[in-house]
GROMACS .gro file of C-alpha atoms in nm:
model
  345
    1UNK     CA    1   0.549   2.839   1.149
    2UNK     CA    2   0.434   2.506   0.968
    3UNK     CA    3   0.731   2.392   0.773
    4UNK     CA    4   0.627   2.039   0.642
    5UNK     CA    5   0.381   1.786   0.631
    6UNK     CA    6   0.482   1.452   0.864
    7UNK     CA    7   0.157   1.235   0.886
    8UNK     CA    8  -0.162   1.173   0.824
    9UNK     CA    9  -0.470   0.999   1.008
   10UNK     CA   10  -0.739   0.859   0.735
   11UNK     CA   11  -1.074   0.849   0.933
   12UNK     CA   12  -1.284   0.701   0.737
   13UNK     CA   13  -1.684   0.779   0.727
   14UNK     CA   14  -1.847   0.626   0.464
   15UNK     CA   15  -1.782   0.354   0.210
   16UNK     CA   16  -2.000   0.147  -0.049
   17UNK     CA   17  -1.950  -0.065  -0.340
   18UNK     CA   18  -1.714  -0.028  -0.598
   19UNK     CA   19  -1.912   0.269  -0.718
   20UNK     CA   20  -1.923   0.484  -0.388
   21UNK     CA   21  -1.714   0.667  -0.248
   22UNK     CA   22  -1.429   0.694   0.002
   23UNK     CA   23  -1.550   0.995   0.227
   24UNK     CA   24  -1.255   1.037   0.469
   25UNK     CA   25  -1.101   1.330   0.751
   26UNK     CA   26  -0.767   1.378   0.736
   27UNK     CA   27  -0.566   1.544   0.990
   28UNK     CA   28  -0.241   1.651   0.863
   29UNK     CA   29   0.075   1.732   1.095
   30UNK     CA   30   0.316   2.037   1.070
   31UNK     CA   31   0.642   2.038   1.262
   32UNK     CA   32   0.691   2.407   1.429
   33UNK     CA   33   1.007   2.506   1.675
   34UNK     CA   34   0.825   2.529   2.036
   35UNK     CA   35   0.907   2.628   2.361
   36UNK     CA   36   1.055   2.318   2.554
   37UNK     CA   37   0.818   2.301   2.847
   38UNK     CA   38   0.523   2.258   2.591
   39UNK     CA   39   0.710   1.998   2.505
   40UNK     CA   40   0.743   1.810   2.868
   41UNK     CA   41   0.474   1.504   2.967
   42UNK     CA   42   0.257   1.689   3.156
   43UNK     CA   43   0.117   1.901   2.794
   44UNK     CA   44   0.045   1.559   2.654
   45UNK     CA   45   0.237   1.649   2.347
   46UNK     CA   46   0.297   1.552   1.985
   47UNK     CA   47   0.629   1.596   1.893
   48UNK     CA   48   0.936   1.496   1.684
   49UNK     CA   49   1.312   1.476   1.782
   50UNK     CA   50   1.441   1.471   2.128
   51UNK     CA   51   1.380   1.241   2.422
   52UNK     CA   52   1.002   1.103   2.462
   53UNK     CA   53   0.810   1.289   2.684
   54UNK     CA   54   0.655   0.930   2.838
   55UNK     CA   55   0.280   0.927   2.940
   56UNK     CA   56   0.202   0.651   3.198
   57UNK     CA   57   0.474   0.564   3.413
   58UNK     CA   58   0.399   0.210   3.415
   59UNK     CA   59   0.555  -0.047   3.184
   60UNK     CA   60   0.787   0.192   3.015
   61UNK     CA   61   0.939  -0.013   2.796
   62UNK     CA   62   1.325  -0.114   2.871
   63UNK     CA   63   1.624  -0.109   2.695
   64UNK     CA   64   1.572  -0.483   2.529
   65UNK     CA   65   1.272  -0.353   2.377
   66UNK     CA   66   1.407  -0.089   2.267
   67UNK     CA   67   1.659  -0.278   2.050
   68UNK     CA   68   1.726  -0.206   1.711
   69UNK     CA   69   1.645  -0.612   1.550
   70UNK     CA   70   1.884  -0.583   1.309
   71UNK     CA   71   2.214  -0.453   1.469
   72UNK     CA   72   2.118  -0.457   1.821
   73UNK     CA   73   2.182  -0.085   1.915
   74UNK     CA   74   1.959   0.143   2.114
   75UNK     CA   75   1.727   0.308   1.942
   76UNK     CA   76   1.609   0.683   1.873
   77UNK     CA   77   1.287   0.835   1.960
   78UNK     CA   78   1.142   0.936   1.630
   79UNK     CA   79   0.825   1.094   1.722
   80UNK     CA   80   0.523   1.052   1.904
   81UNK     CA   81   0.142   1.155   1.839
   82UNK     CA   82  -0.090   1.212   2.130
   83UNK     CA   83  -0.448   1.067   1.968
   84UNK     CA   84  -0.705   1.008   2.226
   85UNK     CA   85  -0.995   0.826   2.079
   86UNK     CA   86  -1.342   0.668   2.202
   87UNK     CA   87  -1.272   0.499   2.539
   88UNK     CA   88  -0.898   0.617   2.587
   89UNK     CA   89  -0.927   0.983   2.743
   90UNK     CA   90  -0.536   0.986   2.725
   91UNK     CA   91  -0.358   0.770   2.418
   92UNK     CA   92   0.009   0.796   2.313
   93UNK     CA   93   0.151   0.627   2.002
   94UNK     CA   94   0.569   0.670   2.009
   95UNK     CA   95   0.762   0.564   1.687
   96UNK     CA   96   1.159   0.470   1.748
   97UNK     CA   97   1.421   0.415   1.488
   98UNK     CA   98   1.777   0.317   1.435
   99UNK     CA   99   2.011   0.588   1.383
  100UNK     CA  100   2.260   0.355   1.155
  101UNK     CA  101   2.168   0.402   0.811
  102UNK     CA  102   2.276   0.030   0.726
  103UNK     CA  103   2.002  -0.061   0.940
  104UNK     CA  104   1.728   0.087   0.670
  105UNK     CA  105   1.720  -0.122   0.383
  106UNK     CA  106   1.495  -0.262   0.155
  107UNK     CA  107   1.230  -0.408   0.280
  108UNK     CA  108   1.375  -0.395   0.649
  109UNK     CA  109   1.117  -0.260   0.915
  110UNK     CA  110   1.294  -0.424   1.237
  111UNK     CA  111   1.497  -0.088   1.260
  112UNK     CA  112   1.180   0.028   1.401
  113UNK     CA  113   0.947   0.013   1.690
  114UNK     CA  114   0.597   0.122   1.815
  115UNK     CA  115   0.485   0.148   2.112
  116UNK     CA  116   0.119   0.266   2.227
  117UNK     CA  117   0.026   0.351   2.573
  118UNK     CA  118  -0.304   0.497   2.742
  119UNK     CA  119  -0.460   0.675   3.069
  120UNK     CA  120  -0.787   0.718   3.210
  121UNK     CA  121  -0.878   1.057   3.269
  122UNK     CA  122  -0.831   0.998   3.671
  123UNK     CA  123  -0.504   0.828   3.698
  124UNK     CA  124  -0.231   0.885   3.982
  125UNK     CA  125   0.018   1.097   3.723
  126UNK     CA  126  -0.136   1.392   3.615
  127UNK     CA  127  -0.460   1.605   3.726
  128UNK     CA  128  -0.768   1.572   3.635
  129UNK     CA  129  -0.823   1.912   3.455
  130UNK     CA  130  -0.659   2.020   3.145
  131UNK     CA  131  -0.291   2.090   3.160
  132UNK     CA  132  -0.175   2.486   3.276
  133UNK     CA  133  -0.141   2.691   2.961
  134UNK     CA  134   0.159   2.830   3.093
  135UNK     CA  135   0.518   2.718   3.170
  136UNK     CA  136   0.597   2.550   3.480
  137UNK     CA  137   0.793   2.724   3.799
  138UNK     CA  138   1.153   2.765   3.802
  139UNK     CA  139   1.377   2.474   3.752
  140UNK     CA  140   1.064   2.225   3.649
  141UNK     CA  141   1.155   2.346   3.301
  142UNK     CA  142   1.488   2.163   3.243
  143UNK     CA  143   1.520   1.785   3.097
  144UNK     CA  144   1.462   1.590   3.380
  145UNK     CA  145   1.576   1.226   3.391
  146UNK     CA  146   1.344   1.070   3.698
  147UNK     CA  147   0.956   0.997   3.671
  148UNK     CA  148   0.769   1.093   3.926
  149UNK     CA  149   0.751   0.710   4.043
  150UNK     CA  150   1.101   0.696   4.091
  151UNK     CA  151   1.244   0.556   3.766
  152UNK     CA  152   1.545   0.668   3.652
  153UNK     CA  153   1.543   0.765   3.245
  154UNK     CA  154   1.930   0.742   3.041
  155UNK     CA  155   2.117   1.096   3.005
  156UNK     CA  156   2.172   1.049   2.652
  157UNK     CA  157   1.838   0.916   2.508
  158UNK     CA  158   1.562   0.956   2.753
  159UNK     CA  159   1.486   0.586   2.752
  160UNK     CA  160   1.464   0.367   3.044
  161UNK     CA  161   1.803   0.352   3.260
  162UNK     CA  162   1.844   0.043   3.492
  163UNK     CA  163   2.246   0.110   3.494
  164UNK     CA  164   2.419   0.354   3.672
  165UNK     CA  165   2.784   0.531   3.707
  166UNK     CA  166   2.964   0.300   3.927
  167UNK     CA  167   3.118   0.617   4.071
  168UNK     CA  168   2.902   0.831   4.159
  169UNK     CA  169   2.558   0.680   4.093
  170UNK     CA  170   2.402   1.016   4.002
  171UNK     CA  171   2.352   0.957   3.625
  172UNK     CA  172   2.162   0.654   3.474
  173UNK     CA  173   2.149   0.514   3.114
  174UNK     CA  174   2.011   0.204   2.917
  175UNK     CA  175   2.305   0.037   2.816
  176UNK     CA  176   2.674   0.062   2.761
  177UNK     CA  177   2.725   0.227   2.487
  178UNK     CA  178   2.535   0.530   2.577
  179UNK     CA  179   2.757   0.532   2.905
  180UNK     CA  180   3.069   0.540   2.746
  181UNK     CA  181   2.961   0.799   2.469
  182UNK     CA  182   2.848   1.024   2.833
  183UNK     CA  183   3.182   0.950   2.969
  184UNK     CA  184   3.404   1.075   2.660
  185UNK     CA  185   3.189   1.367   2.621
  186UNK     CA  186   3.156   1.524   2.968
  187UNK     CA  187   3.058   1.303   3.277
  188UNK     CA  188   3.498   1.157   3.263
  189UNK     CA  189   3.593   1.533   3.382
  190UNK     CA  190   3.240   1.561   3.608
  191UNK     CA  191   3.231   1.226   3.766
  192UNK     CA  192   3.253   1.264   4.172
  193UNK     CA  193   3.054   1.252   4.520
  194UNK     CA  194   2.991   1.598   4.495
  195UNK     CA  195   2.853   1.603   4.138
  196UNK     CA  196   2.505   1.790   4.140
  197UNK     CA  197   2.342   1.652   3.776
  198UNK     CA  198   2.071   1.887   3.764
  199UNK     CA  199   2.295   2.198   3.782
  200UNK     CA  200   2.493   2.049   3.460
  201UNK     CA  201   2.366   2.121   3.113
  202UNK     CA  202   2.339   1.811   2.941
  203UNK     CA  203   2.570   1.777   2.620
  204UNK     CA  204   2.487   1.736   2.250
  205UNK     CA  205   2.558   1.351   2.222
  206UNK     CA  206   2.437   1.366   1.843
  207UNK     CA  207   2.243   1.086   1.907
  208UNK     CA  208   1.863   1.273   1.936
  209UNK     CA  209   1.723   1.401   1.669
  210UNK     CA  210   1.650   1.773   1.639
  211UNK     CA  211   1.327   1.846   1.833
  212UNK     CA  212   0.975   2.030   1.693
  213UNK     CA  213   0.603   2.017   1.774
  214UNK     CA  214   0.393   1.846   1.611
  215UNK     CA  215   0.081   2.016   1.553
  216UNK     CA  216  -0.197   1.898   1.347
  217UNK     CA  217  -0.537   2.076   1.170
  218UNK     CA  218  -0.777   1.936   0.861
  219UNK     CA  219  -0.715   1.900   0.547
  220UNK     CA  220  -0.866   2.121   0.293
  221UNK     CA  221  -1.064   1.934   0.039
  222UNK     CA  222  -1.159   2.140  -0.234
  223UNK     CA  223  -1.287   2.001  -0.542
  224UNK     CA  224  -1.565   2.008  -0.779
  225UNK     CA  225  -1.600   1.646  -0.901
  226UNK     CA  226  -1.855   1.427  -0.660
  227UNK     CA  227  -1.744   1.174  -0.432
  228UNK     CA  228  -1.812   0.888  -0.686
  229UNK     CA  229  -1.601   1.054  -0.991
  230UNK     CA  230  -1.343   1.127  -0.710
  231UNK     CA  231  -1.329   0.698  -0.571
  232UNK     CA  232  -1.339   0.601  -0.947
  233UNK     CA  233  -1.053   0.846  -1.086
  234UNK     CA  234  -0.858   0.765  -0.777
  235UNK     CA  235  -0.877   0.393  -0.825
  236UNK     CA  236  -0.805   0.427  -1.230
  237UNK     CA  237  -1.164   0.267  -1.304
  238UNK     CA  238  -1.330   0.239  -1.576
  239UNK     CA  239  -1.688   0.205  -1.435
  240UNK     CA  240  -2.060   0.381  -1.485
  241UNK     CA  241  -2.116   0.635  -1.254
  242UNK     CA  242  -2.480   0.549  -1.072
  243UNK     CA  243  -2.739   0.842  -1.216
  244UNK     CA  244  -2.803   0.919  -0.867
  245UNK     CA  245  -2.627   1.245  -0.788
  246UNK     CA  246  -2.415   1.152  -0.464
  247UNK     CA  247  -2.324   1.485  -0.216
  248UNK     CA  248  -2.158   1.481   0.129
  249UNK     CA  249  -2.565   1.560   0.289
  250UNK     CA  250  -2.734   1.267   0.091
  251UNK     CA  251  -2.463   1.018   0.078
  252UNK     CA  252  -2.621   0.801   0.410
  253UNK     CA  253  -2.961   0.726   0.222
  254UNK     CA  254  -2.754   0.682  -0.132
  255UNK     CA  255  -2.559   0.385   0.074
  256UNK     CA  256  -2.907   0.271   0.262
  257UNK     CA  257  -3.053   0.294  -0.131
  258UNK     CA  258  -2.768   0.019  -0.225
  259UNK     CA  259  -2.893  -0.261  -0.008
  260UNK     CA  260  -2.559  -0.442  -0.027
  261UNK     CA  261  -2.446  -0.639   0.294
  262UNK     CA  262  -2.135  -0.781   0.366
  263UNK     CA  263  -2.217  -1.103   0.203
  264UNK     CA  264  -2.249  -0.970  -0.116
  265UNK     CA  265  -1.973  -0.693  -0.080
  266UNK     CA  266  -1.776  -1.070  -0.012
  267UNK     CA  267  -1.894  -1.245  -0.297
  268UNK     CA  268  -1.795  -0.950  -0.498
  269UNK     CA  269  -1.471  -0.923  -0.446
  270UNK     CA  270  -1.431  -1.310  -0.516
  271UNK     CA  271  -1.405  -1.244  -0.859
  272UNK     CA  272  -1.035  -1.200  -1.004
  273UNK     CA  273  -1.090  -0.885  -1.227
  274UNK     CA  274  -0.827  -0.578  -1.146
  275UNK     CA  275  -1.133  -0.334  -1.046
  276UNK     CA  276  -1.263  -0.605  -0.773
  277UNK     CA  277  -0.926  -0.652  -0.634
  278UNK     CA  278  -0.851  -0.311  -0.588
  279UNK     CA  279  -1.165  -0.315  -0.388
  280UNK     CA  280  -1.124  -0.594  -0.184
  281UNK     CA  281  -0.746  -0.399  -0.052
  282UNK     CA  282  -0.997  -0.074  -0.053
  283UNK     CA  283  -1.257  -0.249   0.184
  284UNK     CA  284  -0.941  -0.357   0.397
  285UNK     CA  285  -0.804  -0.030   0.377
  286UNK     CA  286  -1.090   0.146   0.560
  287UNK     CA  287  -1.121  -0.069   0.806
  288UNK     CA  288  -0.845   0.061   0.996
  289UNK     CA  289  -0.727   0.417   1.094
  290UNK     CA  290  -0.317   0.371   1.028
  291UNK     CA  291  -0.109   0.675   1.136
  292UNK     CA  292   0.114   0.772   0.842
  293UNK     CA  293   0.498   0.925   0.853
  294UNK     CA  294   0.603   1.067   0.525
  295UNK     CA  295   0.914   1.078   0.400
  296UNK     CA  296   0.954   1.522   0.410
  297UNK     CA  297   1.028   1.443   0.788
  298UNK     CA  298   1.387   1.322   0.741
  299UNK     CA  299   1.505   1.667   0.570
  300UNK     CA  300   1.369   1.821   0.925
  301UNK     CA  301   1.511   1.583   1.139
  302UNK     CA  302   1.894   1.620   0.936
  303UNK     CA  303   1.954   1.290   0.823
  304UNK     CA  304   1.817   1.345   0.467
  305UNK     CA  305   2.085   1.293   0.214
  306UNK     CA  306   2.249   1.168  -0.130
  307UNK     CA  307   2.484   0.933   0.045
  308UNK     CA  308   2.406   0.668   0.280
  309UNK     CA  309   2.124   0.779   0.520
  310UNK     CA  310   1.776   0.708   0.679
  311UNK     CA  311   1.529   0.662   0.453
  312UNK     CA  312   1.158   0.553   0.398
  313UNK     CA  313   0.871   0.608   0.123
  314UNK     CA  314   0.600   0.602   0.397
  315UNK     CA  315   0.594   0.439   0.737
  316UNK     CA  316   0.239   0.323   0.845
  317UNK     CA  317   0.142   0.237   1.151
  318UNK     CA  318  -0.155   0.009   1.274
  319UNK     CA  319  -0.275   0.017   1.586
  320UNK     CA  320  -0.526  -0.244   1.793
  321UNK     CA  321  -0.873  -0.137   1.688
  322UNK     CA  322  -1.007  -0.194   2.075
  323UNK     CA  323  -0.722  -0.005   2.207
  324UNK     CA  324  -0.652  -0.315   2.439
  325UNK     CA  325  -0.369  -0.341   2.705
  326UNK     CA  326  -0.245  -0.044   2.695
  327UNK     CA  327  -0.316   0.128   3.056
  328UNK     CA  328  -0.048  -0.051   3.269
  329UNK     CA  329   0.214  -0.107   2.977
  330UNK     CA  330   0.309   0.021   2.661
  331UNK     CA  331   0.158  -0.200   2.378
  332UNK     CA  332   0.366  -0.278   2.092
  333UNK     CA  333   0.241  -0.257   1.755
  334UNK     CA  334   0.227  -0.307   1.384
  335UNK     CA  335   0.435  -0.046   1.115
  336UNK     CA  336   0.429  -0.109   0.782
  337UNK     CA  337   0.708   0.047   0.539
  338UNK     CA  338   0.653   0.175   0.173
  339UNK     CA  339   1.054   0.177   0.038
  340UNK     CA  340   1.149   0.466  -0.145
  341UNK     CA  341   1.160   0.340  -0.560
  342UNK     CA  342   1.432   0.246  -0.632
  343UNK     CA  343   1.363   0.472  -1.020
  344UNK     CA  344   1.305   0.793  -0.811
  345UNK     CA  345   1.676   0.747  -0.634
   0.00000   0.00000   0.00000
């Protein structure tokens, strides 16, 4: 059941001078209810809502890190897209956000972090083989709150949990706030030696966000105008169309035909006219494969409103082009937020 459209992942192909065209893949992302152990680590999912299902164990990032830089709360897993890609058989990117709507203003992206992380194929957490298309055994299908490596994950977010109930030590969490929202809300009247945490089910803290898959397929392209028309109209252009008729099949010897290089492309753009600076961003543009999170996500995820709420235009993410760093840490990167205008509020 695809119910809206969350991100998208430009790939681009092809690109020439200002009048070629922008040939790109787009994989567009659907949220759809799921059953929860598709949802665990081990399925490499893409997801939104609910506690990240972490891929490498190693450098999971901590509760500092995991700071909201404006008012210094924990913050929520938002979603995360599994994207392997050349030379990463295994790549993660995870997106967190503040839940406090004062957080998300104008031009404000410290409410939110990014964090990319990547395995080899042969690594010491999951097999080598693709993941069993069925769910796991009896009791290996409830939220669990220990990796496999020992480290202990907070009851209310899923987040790393380096403190523990000075009680009983059986529940962990990343900071003190989430501890005392666990202890109002259930663990006050559970709290002893003889507490058994994996027979309890874990209470709605309304802190996570209401969980879906994320599942992705192609775009549909369908139009009759050629790549050219389609780049020109697109970047509001004014400009000749070459005679030469460009089609998906010939457009490789239409670019060889060209015999620009960089250089030139370079000493193009140096000139201040509208059309050349639209192509200079353009030629920046394709350069790198951002994910995008569009705004149709917050009415999923319940925190779409009139009043004072969460709220973006688009949230881009960049990501390091060599996919660097990444295997024995989670990476942080780059996001990028488009505010919502402030004549469409």
């Amino acid at each position: 059941m695809f119910v809206t459209h969350v991100f998208s992942l430009p790939v681009p192909l092809q690109a020439t001078c200002i009048m070629a065209a922008n040939v790109t893949v787009v994989e567009l992302g659907f949220l759809q209810e799921s059953e929860s152990w598709r949802l665990l680590s081990p399925q490499f999912p893409s997801k939104a809502g609910g506690r990240p299902a972490w891929l490498g164990e190693a450098g999971v990032p901590g509760p500092e890190a995991l700071q909201c830089g404006v008012c210094g709360k924990p913050l929520a897993f938002l979603l995360q897209v599994y994207a392997p890609c050349t030379g990463s058989f295994h790549r993660t990117v995870f997106l967190f956000c503040c839940r406090d709507p004062k957080c998300h203003q104008v031009a404000e992206n410290r409410c939110f972090k990014v964090f990319r992380n990547q395995l080899p194929r042969k690594n010491t957490t999951y097999s080598y083989g693709p993941p069993p298309d069925s769910p796991p055994c009896d009791g290996e299908n409830s939220t669990r709150f220990q990796l496999k490596c020992g480290l202990r994950l907070c009851r209310v977010c899923g987040c790393l949990g380096p403190k523990s109930c000075s009680k009983c030590h059986k529940v962990n969490f990343c900071s003190k706030l989430h501890q005392v929202m666990d202890w109002k809300l259930q663990h006050k009247q559970l709290c002893s030696e003889e507490f058994d945490v994996n027979s309890v089910e874990v209470p709605d803290h309304k802190f996570l966000f209401p969980e879906y898959e994320l599942v992705t397929e192609p775009e549909e392209l369908v139009s009759d105008t050629n790549p050219v028309e389609e780049y020109n109209l697109a970047a509001g252009m004014d400009v000749e169309i070459c005679p030469t008729e460009v089609t998906l099949p010939n457009i490789e010897s239409f670019i060889d035909d060209l015999s620009l290089d960089e250089s030139e492309l370079s000493a193009m753009a140096k000139h201040e006219t509208e059309e050349e600076k639209f192509f200079n961003k353009f030629k920046k543009r394709i350069s790198t494969e951002p994910e995008q999170v569009m705004p149709q996500l917050l009415n999923h995820l319940k925190v779409d409103s009139l009043q004072e709420s969460i709220d973006w235009g688009i949230l881009v993410v960049y990501t390091c082009s060599s996919n660097c760093i990444a295997e024995t840490q989670y990476a942080e990167e780059f996001l990028w937020k488009q505010d919502v205008p402030a004549d469409t509020i």
